[in-house]
Coordinates of C-alpha atoms in Angstrom, one line a residue:
M381 CA 51.9 69.5 96.9
D382 CA 50.4 69.9 94.1
S383 CA 51.9 71.7 91.1
S384 CA 50.0 75.4 92.0
Q385 CA 51.5 74.4 95.8
E386 CA 55.2 74.0 94.2
H387 CA 54.3 77.3 91.9
S388 CA 53.8 79.2 95.2
L389 CA 56.2 77.5 97.1
Q390 CA 59.4 78.2 94.3
S391 CA 57.7 81.9 94.3
K392 CA 58.6 82.4 97.9
L393 CA 61.4 80.9 97.9
L394 CA 62.5 83.4 95.8
Q395 CA 61.9 86.2 97.4
L396 CA 64.1 84.8 100.7
E397 CA 67.1 86.3 101.6
C398 CA 69.9 83.8 101.5
H399 CA 72.9 82.5 99.8
F400 CA 70.4 80.5 97.3
T401 CA 69.3 84.0 96.1
W402 CA 72.1 86.5 96.1
D403 CA 73.8 86.3 92.6
L404 CA 77.0 85.0 93.5
E405 CA 78.5 84.1 90.4
E406 CA 80.3 80.7 91.4
G407 CA 81.2 79.8 88.1
D408 CA 83.8 83.0 88.7
T409 CA 85.9 81.4 91.0
D410 CA 87.3 77.3 91.8
R411 CA 84.9 75.9 94.3
A412 CA 87.7 73.8 96.0
G413 CA 89.8 76.8 96.3
L414 CA 86.8 79.2 98.3
E415 CA 86.3 75.7 99.9
D416 CA 89.1 75.9 101.5
R417 CA 89.2 79.2 102.2
L418 CA 85.9 79.1 104.5
Q419 CA 87.6 75.5 106.3
E420 CA 90.7 77.9 106.5
E421 CA 88.0 80.5 108.8
I422 CA 86.7 78.0 111.0
Q423 CA 89.9 76.9 111.9
F424 CA 91.2 80.5 112.5
P425 CA 88.3 82.3 113.4
L426 CA 88.4 85.8 113.9
R427 CA 84.9 86.4 112.9
K428 CA 82.1 87.1 115.7
Y429 CA 79.4 85.8 114.0
K430 CA 81.1 81.7 113.1
G431 CA 77.8 80.5 112.0
S432 CA 77.6 82.5 108.5
T433 CA 81.2 80.7 107.4
Y434 CA 79.2 77.6 108.0
N435 CA 75.9 78.9 105.7
H436 CA 78.2 79.5 102.6
L437 CA 79.8 76.2 103.1
A438 CA 76.5 74.8 102.7
Y439 CA 75.9 76.9 100.0
V440 CA 79.3 75.5 98.2
K441 CA 78.3 72.0 99.2
Q442 CA 75.0 71.9 97.6
L443 CA 76.5 73.3 94.1
Q444 CA 78.3 70.6 94.4
G445 CA 75.6 68.3 94.9
V446 CA 76.7 67.2 97.8
N447 CA 73.3 67.8 100.6
E448 CA 73.7 65.7 103.4
E449 CA 76.9 67.4 103.7
A450 CA 75.4 70.9 103.0
L451 CA 72.4 70.2 105.4
K452 CA 74.8 69.0 107.9
Y453 CA 77.4 72.5 107.7
L454 CA 73.6 74.1 107.8
E455 CA 73.1 72.0 111.3
Q456 CA 76.3 73.3 112.5
A457 CA 75.7 77.0 112.0
E458 CA 72.2 77.0 113.5
E459 CA 74.2 75.1 116.9
I460 CA 77.4 77.5 117.2
T461 CA 74.7 80.5 116.6
R462 CA 72.1 79.4 119.4
K463 CA 75.4 78.7 122.0
D464 CA 77.0 81.9 121.2
H465 CA 74.5 84.2 120.5
E466 CA 71.2 83.1 121.9
D467 CA 69.7 86.2 122.3
E468 CA 70.2 87.2 119.0
F469 CA 69.5 83.9 117.7
E470 CA 66.1 85.2 115.4
K471 CA 68.2 88.2 113.7
L472 CA 71.1 86.1 113.0
V473 CA 69.8 82.4 111.9
I474 CA 67.6 84.4 108.9
V475 CA 69.4 83.0 107.0
T476 CA 70.8 79.6 107.9
Y477 CA 67.1 79.0 107.5
G478 CA 66.8 80.1 103.6
N479 CA 69.6 78.1 103.1
F480 CA 67.7 75.2 104.7
A481 CA 64.9 75.7 102.5
W482 CA 66.5 75.9 99.3
V483 CA 68.9 72.5 100.1
Y484 CA 65.0 71.0 100.8
Y485 CA 63.8 72.1 97.6
H486 CA 66.5 71.0 95.5
M487 CA 66.3 68.0 97.3
G488 CA 62.8 67.5 96.3
E489 CA 61.1 67.3 100.4
L490 CA 59.0 70.1 99.2
T491 CA 57.4 69.7 103.4
K492 CA 60.4 70.4 105.3
A493 CA 61.1 73.1 102.9
Q494 CA 57.7 74.6 103.4
S495 CA 58.4 74.2 107.2
Y496 CA 61.2 76.4 107.0
L497 CA 59.6 78.8 105.1
E498 CA 57.2 78.8 107.9
K499 CA 59.5 79.5 111.0
L500 CA 61.0 82.3 108.5
E501 CA 57.8 83.8 108.5
D502 CA 57.3 83.3 112.2
I503 CA 60.2 85.0 113.4
C504 CA 59.5 87.8 110.9
K505 CA 56.8 89.0 112.8
R506 CA 58.5 89.2 115.6
L507 CA 61.0 91.2 114.2
P508 CA 61.3 95.0 113.0
K509 CA 60.2 95.3 108.8
D510 CA 63.7 96.1 107.8
L511 CA 66.1 93.5 107.4
P512 CA 68.0 93.0 110.0
P513 CA 71.6 93.9 110.3
A514 CA 73.0 90.6 110.5
V515 CA 71.7 89.6 106.8
Y516 CA 73.6 92.8 105.2
G517 CA 76.3 91.6 107.3
E518 CA 76.6 88.4 106.6
K519 CA 75.9 89.3 102.6
G520 CA 78.2 91.5 102.4
W521 CA 81.1 88.7 104.0
T522 CA 79.9 86.8 100.9
F523 CA 80.2 88.9 98.3
L524 CA 83.6 89.8 99.7
R525 CA 85.0 86.4 99.5
V526 CA 84.1 86.2 96.1
W527 CA 85.9 89.3 95.9
D528 CA 86.4 89.7 91.5
K529 CA 83.2 90.8 90.8
N530 CA 81.4 91.6 94.0
C531 CA 83.6 94.6 96.0
D532 CA 81.0 97.0 95.0
K533 CA 77.9 95.0 96.5
S534 CA 80.0 93.8 99.4
K535 CA 80.7 97.6 100.3
E536 CA 77.2 98.8 99.5
C537 CA 76.2 95.5 102.0
F538 CA 78.5 96.6 105.1
E539 CA 77.2 100.4 104.9
K540 CA 73.6 99.4 105.2
A541 CA 74.6 97.4 108.5
L542 CA 76.9 99.7 109.5
E543 CA 73.8 102.6 109.2
L544 CA 71.8 100.0 111.9
E545 CA 74.8 99.1 114.1
P546 CA 77.7 101.6 113.7
D547 CA 80.0 100.2 116.4
E548 CA 79.7 96.5 115.8
K549 CA 83.3 95.1 115.4
E550 CA 82.1 92.4 112.6
W551 CA 80.7 95.0 110.6
N552 CA 83.7 97.5 110.8
Y553 CA 85.4 94.7 110.2
G554 CA 84.2 93.3 106.7
Y555 CA 83.9 97.4 105.8
A556 CA 88.2 97.6 106.5
N557 CA 88.6 94.7 104.4
V558 CA 86.7 95.8 101.4
L559 CA 88.3 99.4 101.5
Y560 CA 91.9 97.8 101.8
C561 CA 90.8 95.8 98.7
Q562 CA 89.8 98.8 96.8
R563 CA 92.6 100.6 95.8
R564 CA 92.8 104.4 95.4
A565 CA 95.3 107.4 95.0
G566 CA 95.8 109.9 97.6
T567 CA 97.1 110.4 101.0
A568 CA 97.2 109.3 104.4
E569 CA 95.2 111.8 105.5
D570 CA 92.6 110.8 102.5
S571 CA 92.5 107.5 103.2
D572 CA 89.0 106.2 103.6
A573 CA 90.5 103.0 104.0
L574 CA 93.0 103.7 107.0
K575 CA 90.6 106.0 108.9
Q576 CA 88.4 102.5 108.5
L577 CA 91.2 100.0 109.9
R578 CA 91.8 102.2 112.6
R579 CA 88.6 102.3 113.7
A580 CA 88.0 98.9 113.4
Q581 CA 91.2 98.0 115.4
K582 CA 89.8 99.9 117.7
L583 CA 86.8 97.3 118.0
D584 CA 88.4 94.5 118.0
P585 CA 91.9 94.8 119.0
E586 CA 93.1 91.2 119.1
N587 CA 92.1 90.5 115.6
T588 CA 95.0 90.2 113.7
V589 CA 94.3 90.3 110.6
I590 CA 93.1 93.6 111.2
M591 CA 96.5 94.4 112.7
V592 CA 98.1 93.4 109.5
L593 CA 96.1 94.9 107.0
L594 CA 96.8 98.7 108.9
G595 CA 100.4 97.6 109.0
L596 CA 100.3 97.4 105.0
K597 CA 98.6 100.4 104.8
L598 CA 100.7 102.2 106.8
Q599 CA 103.4 101.6 105.4
Q600 CA 101.7 102.1 102.0
Y601 CA 101.9 105.7 103.6
K602 CA 105.8 105.7 105.1
Q603 CA 104.8 105.0 108.4
E604 CA 107.5 102.5 109.1
E605 CA 107.2 102.0 112.7
E606 CA 104.1 101.5 114.0
A607 CA 103.9 99.2 110.8
V608 CA 106.7 97.0 111.6
K609 CA 104.8 97.2 115.0
L610 CA 101.5 95.5 114.4
V611 CA 102.6 93.1 111.5
E612 CA 105.2 91.8 114.0
Q613 CA 102.4 91.3 116.9
A614 CA 99.9 89.9 114.2
L615 CA 102.4 87.2 113.8
K616 CA 103.4 86.5 117.1
N617 CA 99.9 86.1 118.0
S618 CA 98.6 83.9 115.2
P619 CA 102.0 82.8 114.2
D620 CA 100.0 79.3 112.2
N621 CA 97.3 81.4 110.1
P622 CA 97.2 81.7 106.4
Q623 CA 95.6 85.2 106.0
V624 CA 97.9 86.9 108.3
I625 CA 101.0 85.2 106.8
G626 CA 100.3 86.0 103.5
Y627 CA 99.4 89.2 104.4
A628 CA 103.1 89.6 106.8
A629 CA 105.3 88.9 103.7
K630 CA 103.7 91.1 101.5
Y631 CA 104.9 93.5 103.7
F632 CA 108.3 91.8 104.3
R633 CA 108.4 91.6 100.4
K634 CA 107.4 95.3 100.1
T635 CA 110.4 96.1 102.6
E636 CA 112.5 93.7 99.6
S637 CA 113.0 91.0 102.1
F638 CA 112.4 88.3 99.8
D639 CA 114.2 85.9 101.4
K640 CA 112.6 86.4 104.9
A641 CA 108.9 86.9 103.3
L642 CA 109.2 82.8 100.9
E643 CA 110.2 81.2 104.5
L644 CA 107.5 82.4 105.9
L645 CA 105.2 81.4 102.8
T646 CA 106.8 78.5 102.4
K647 CA 106.1 77.4 106.6
G648 CA 101.9 78.9 105.5
L649 CA 102.1 76.2 102.1
E650 CA 102.8 73.5 104.8
Q651 CA 99.7 73.7 106.6
S652 CA 97.4 75.3 104.0
P653 CA 98.7 74.2 100.4
R654 CA 96.1 75.4 98.3
S655 CA 95.7 78.8 99.8
G656 CA 95.5 81.3 96.9
L657 CA 96.9 83.9 99.2
L658 CA 100.4 82.0 99.9
H659 CA 100.7 81.4 96.3
H660 CA 99.8 84.9 94.8
Q661 CA 102.7 86.6 97.9
I662 CA 105.6 83.3 97.0
A663 CA 104.9 84.9 93.0
Q664 CA 105.1 88.3 93.8
C665 CA 108.8 87.5 95.9
Y666 CA 109.9 85.4 92.7
K667 CA 108.6 87.9 90.2
Y668 CA 110.2 91.6 91.9
K669 CA 113.2 89.3 92.5
L670 CA 113.4 89.2 89.0
F671 CA 112.0 93.0 88.2
K672 CA 115.8 93.9 90.9
L673 CA 117.4 92.5 87.7
Q674 CA 115.8 94.6 85.2
G675 CA 118.6 96.6 82.8
K676 CA 121.2 94.1 83.0
T677 CA 121.5 92.3 80.2
D678 CA 125.0 89.7 80.4
C679 CA 123.8 86.0 80.0
Q680 CA 124.6 85.3 83.6
T681 CA 121.6 87.5 83.8
K682 CA 119.1 86.5 81.5
I683 CA 119.3 82.5 83.0
Q684 CA 119.0 84.1 86.1
K685 CA 115.6 86.3 85.6
K686 CA 114.3 82.4 83.0
E687 CA 115.2 81.0 86.6
L688 CA 113.2 83.5 88.3
A689 CA 110.3 83.5 85.7
E690 CA 109.9 79.6 86.3
L691 CA 110.6 79.6 89.8
C692 CA 107.0 82.2 89.9
I693 CA 105.0 80.4 86.6
P694 CA 103.6 77.0 88.6
H695 CA 102.4 79.5 92.1
L696 CA 100.5 82.0 89.8
E697 CA 99.2 79.2 87.7
I698 CA 97.5 78.0 90.9
V699 CA 95.9 81.7 91.3
A700 CA 94.7 82.0 87.8
K701 CA 92.8 78.5 88.1
Q702 CA 91.5 79.4 91.4
K703 CA 90.3 83.2 90.4
P704 CA 89.3 83.4 86.8
T705 CA 88.5 86.5 86.0
Y706 CA 91.1 88.3 88.6
I707 CA 92.8 89.5 86.4
Y708 CA 96.1 90.6 88.6
P709 CA 97.9 87.1 89.0
Q710 CA 97.0 86.6 85.4
M711 CA 98.6 89.8 84.1
D712 CA 102.1 88.9 86.0
L713 CA 101.5 84.9 84.4
A714 CA 101.4 86.5 80.9
V715 CA 104.8 88.3 81.8
M716 CA 106.3 85.1 83.4
Y717 CA 105.7 83.7 80.0
A718 CA 107.3 85.7 77.8
E719 CA 110.5 85.9 80.7
S720 CA 111.0 81.9 80.2
D721 CA 111.2 82.2 76.4
H722 CA 107.3 81.9 75.5
F723 CA 105.8 85.4 74.5
Q724 CA 103.3 84.4 72.6
K725 CA 101.6 81.8 74.7
G726 CA 101.8 85.3 76.9
D727 CA 100.7 87.1 74.3
D728 CA 97.5 84.9 74.0
L729 CA 96.7 85.5 77.4
F730 CA 96.8 89.0 77.3
Q731 CA 93.9 88.5 74.7
N732 CA 91.6 86.4 76.3
L733 CA 91.7 89.0 79.5
F734 CA 90.7 91.3 77.3
R735 CA 88.1 89.8 75.9
I736 CA 86.4 89.3 80.0
P737 CA 82.6 90.4 79.8
D738 CA 81.4 92.8 82.3
I739 CA 85.5 93.8 83.0
Q740 CA 85.7 96.5 86.2
P741 CA 87.0 100.2 85.3
E742 CA 90.1 99.9 87.0
E743 CA 91.1 96.7 86.0
L744 CA 90.6 97.8 82.8
Q745 CA 93.0 100.3 82.7
A746 CA 95.2 97.6 84.6
L747 CA 95.3 95.7 81.4
H748 CA 95.2 98.5 78.9
R749 CA 98.6 99.2 81.3
Y750 CA 100.2 95.9 81.9
Y751 CA 100.0 95.0 78.0
G752 CA 101.7 98.4 77.2
N753 CA 104.6 97.5 79.4
F754 CA 104.7 93.8 77.6
I755 CA 104.7 94.8 74.1
F756 CA 106.6 97.8 75.1
N757 CA 110.0 94.8 77.1
F758 CA 108.8 92.0 74.9
K759 CA 107.8 93.4 71.6
N760 CA 109.7 96.6 71.2
S761 CA 107.5 98.3 69.8
K762 CA 106.9 101.6 71.3
L763 CA 103.8 103.0 69.2
E764 CA 101.6 100.1 70.6
A765 CA 102.3 100.0 74.0
I766 CA 101.5 104.3 74.3
K767 CA 98.0 103.3 72.8
H768 CA 97.2 101.2 75.6
Y769 CA 98.8 103.4 77.9
K770 CA 96.0 106.5 76.3
E771 CA 93.3 104.0 75.7
G772 CA 93.7 103.3 79.8
F773 CA 93.9 107.2 80.9
K774 CA 91.0 107.7 78.9
I775 CA 88.8 105.4 80.7
R776 CA 87.1 108.6 83.3
N777 CA 87.5 106.3 86.5
P778 CA 90.2 107.8 89.4
S779 CA 92.4 105.0 90.3
V780 CA 96.3 104.7 91.3
E781 CA 96.5 102.4 87.8
R782 CA 94.8 105.8 85.4
E783 CA 97.5 107.7 87.4
K784 CA 100.2 104.8 86.5
C785 CA 99.3 105.2 83.0
Y786 CA 99.2 109.2 83.3
S787 CA 102.4 108.2 84.9
K788 CA 104.1 106.6 81.8
L789 CA 103.2 109.0 78.5
N790 CA 104.7 111.4 80.6
T791 CA 107.6 110.0 81.6
L792 CA 108.2 108.7 77.2
A793 CA 107.2 112.0 76.0
E794 CA 109.0 114.1 78.3
K795 CA 112.0 111.8 77.5
R796 CA 111.7 111.9 74.2
I797 CA 111.3 115.7 74.2
K798 CA 114.8 116.0 76.2
N799 CA 116.2 114.3 73.2
N800 CA 114.9 115.9 70.5
P801 CA 112.3 119.0 71.6
H802 CA 110.7 119.2 68.2
D803 CA 109.5 116.0 68.2
I804 CA 105.8 116.5 67.4
E805 CA 104.5 112.5 68.1
A806 CA 106.3 113.2 72.1
L807 CA 104.1 117.1 71.9
G808 CA 101.3 115.2 70.8
M809 CA 101.4 113.0 73.8
L810 CA 101.6 115.9 76.2
V811 CA 99.0 117.5 74.1
F812 CA 96.5 114.4 74.9
I813 CA 96.8 114.0 78.7
H814 CA 97.0 117.7 79.6
K815 CA 93.7 118.1 77.6
E816 CA 92.1 115.1 79.4
K817 CA 93.1 116.4 82.7
M818 CA 91.5 119.4 81.4
M819 CA 88.4 118.5 80.2
E820 CA 87.9 116.5 84.2
F821 CA 88.2 119.8 85.2
Y822 CA 85.5 121.1 83.3
E823 CA 83.0 118.0 83.4
K824 CA 83.8 118.9 87.5
A825 CA 83.2 123.2 87.4
L826 CA 79.6 122.5 85.4
Q827 CA 79.0 119.7 88.4
L828 CA 79.2 122.8 90.6
D829 CA 77.7 125.1 88.2
P830 CA 75.4 123.4 85.7
G831 CA 74.0 126.4 83.9
N832 CA 77.6 127.8 83.0
E833 CA 77.4 128.5 79.2
E834 CA 81.1 128.6 78.8
Y835 CA 81.9 126.0 80.5
Q836 CA 79.3 124.4 78.0
N837 CA 80.6 125.9 74.7
V838 CA 84.5 125.2 76.1
L839 CA 84.0 120.8 77.1
S840 CA 81.8 120.2 73.4
D841 CA 84.5 121.7 71.6
M842 CA 87.2 119.9 73.0
H843 CA 84.9 116.5 72.9
H844 CA 84.5 117.9 69.1
S845 CA 88.3 117.7 68.7
S846 CA 88.6 114.1 70.1
E847 CA 86.7 112.7 67.3

């Protein structure tokens, strides 16, 4: 193959829909940890289209430079897809053949890479022009696995798949996962995640991960009776599945049944020692046991808190290594460092988190709130803490984290005014938060009535006064 033919081959490869062209930002995650999660999916299969897991494993192996193993996983993906879904084979194998072509290209076997391009061209001639929903769905699952940077992309992919196949349980399951991960404030009646989890369960009633996620969402809305039944049924049906164990433990931890949760998680770690989910939930149990001791200042309590922090830290360090841009466990880790008398180490970690590029708005809100709490509790710097709560609240992104920043500011201001009705700084805090709320209302009003000069003038004045 001469240089012009190789250039043409490369150009065609870049047009494929497969893991090698999806800009997955794999540098944001620990590949060994991702490989473990993919192997868990194979060991505890709940998905309809199992070949997609092997496709992703093949991609990970190629990134590791183990091309022969990558090819073996792609051969398994092709075999499983042909065996389980012969009538849909051509629609489902598009990503597999695209990955085959890329692996052979990286191996320098250009003729074999070309042969898979030709197979794809033949398949595409027999399919409608639009991309099959299976490709959107597989792309959605892939983005969901690398999660922290790709939640919105995953959501978009599943929405496209559902436009084409609204009743397909696989896409409904994926979409439910995405909506569960995107925390939103509101009531049960307003919850898109709750509605989607119920729909996914109706379409796939034996799926135990859906059961336990639905249980957790119902718990959030105080529907405990139905929630606990779902969680217990999931554990009964899938007692060894690390995902089910991790989420069930989260449910019991939220009921303050810490020992029951830790017993489940310890058992789960015996089978899946690298599971980031299990390590994170163990850390959460120790963290909340520690938080139950807050407010007590006697020597024995201080010793207990330090011991719990030291139990928590190694589990959070594992999670932080596996997901270096997933900020929530890292923020917890910074707090636990301070609880174990290593304040500077915790503060340094927070400064590193503030330097993460392209951080999501809700994550930045959370970071300001966490750091505000951190310096309030461990540095006793109330003014600096208030500054960070304000910065979090000023980010115009509707979220649970923004409401928590609002609540912090409002509670602090009202407490100070109760002690001193003439506290100018506290009154200023209330003016700030209510002014921000008013600006939001005017902005929404202008969206409905764009030409309203009164709204435009008021909003302009409010913006100028904020500068």
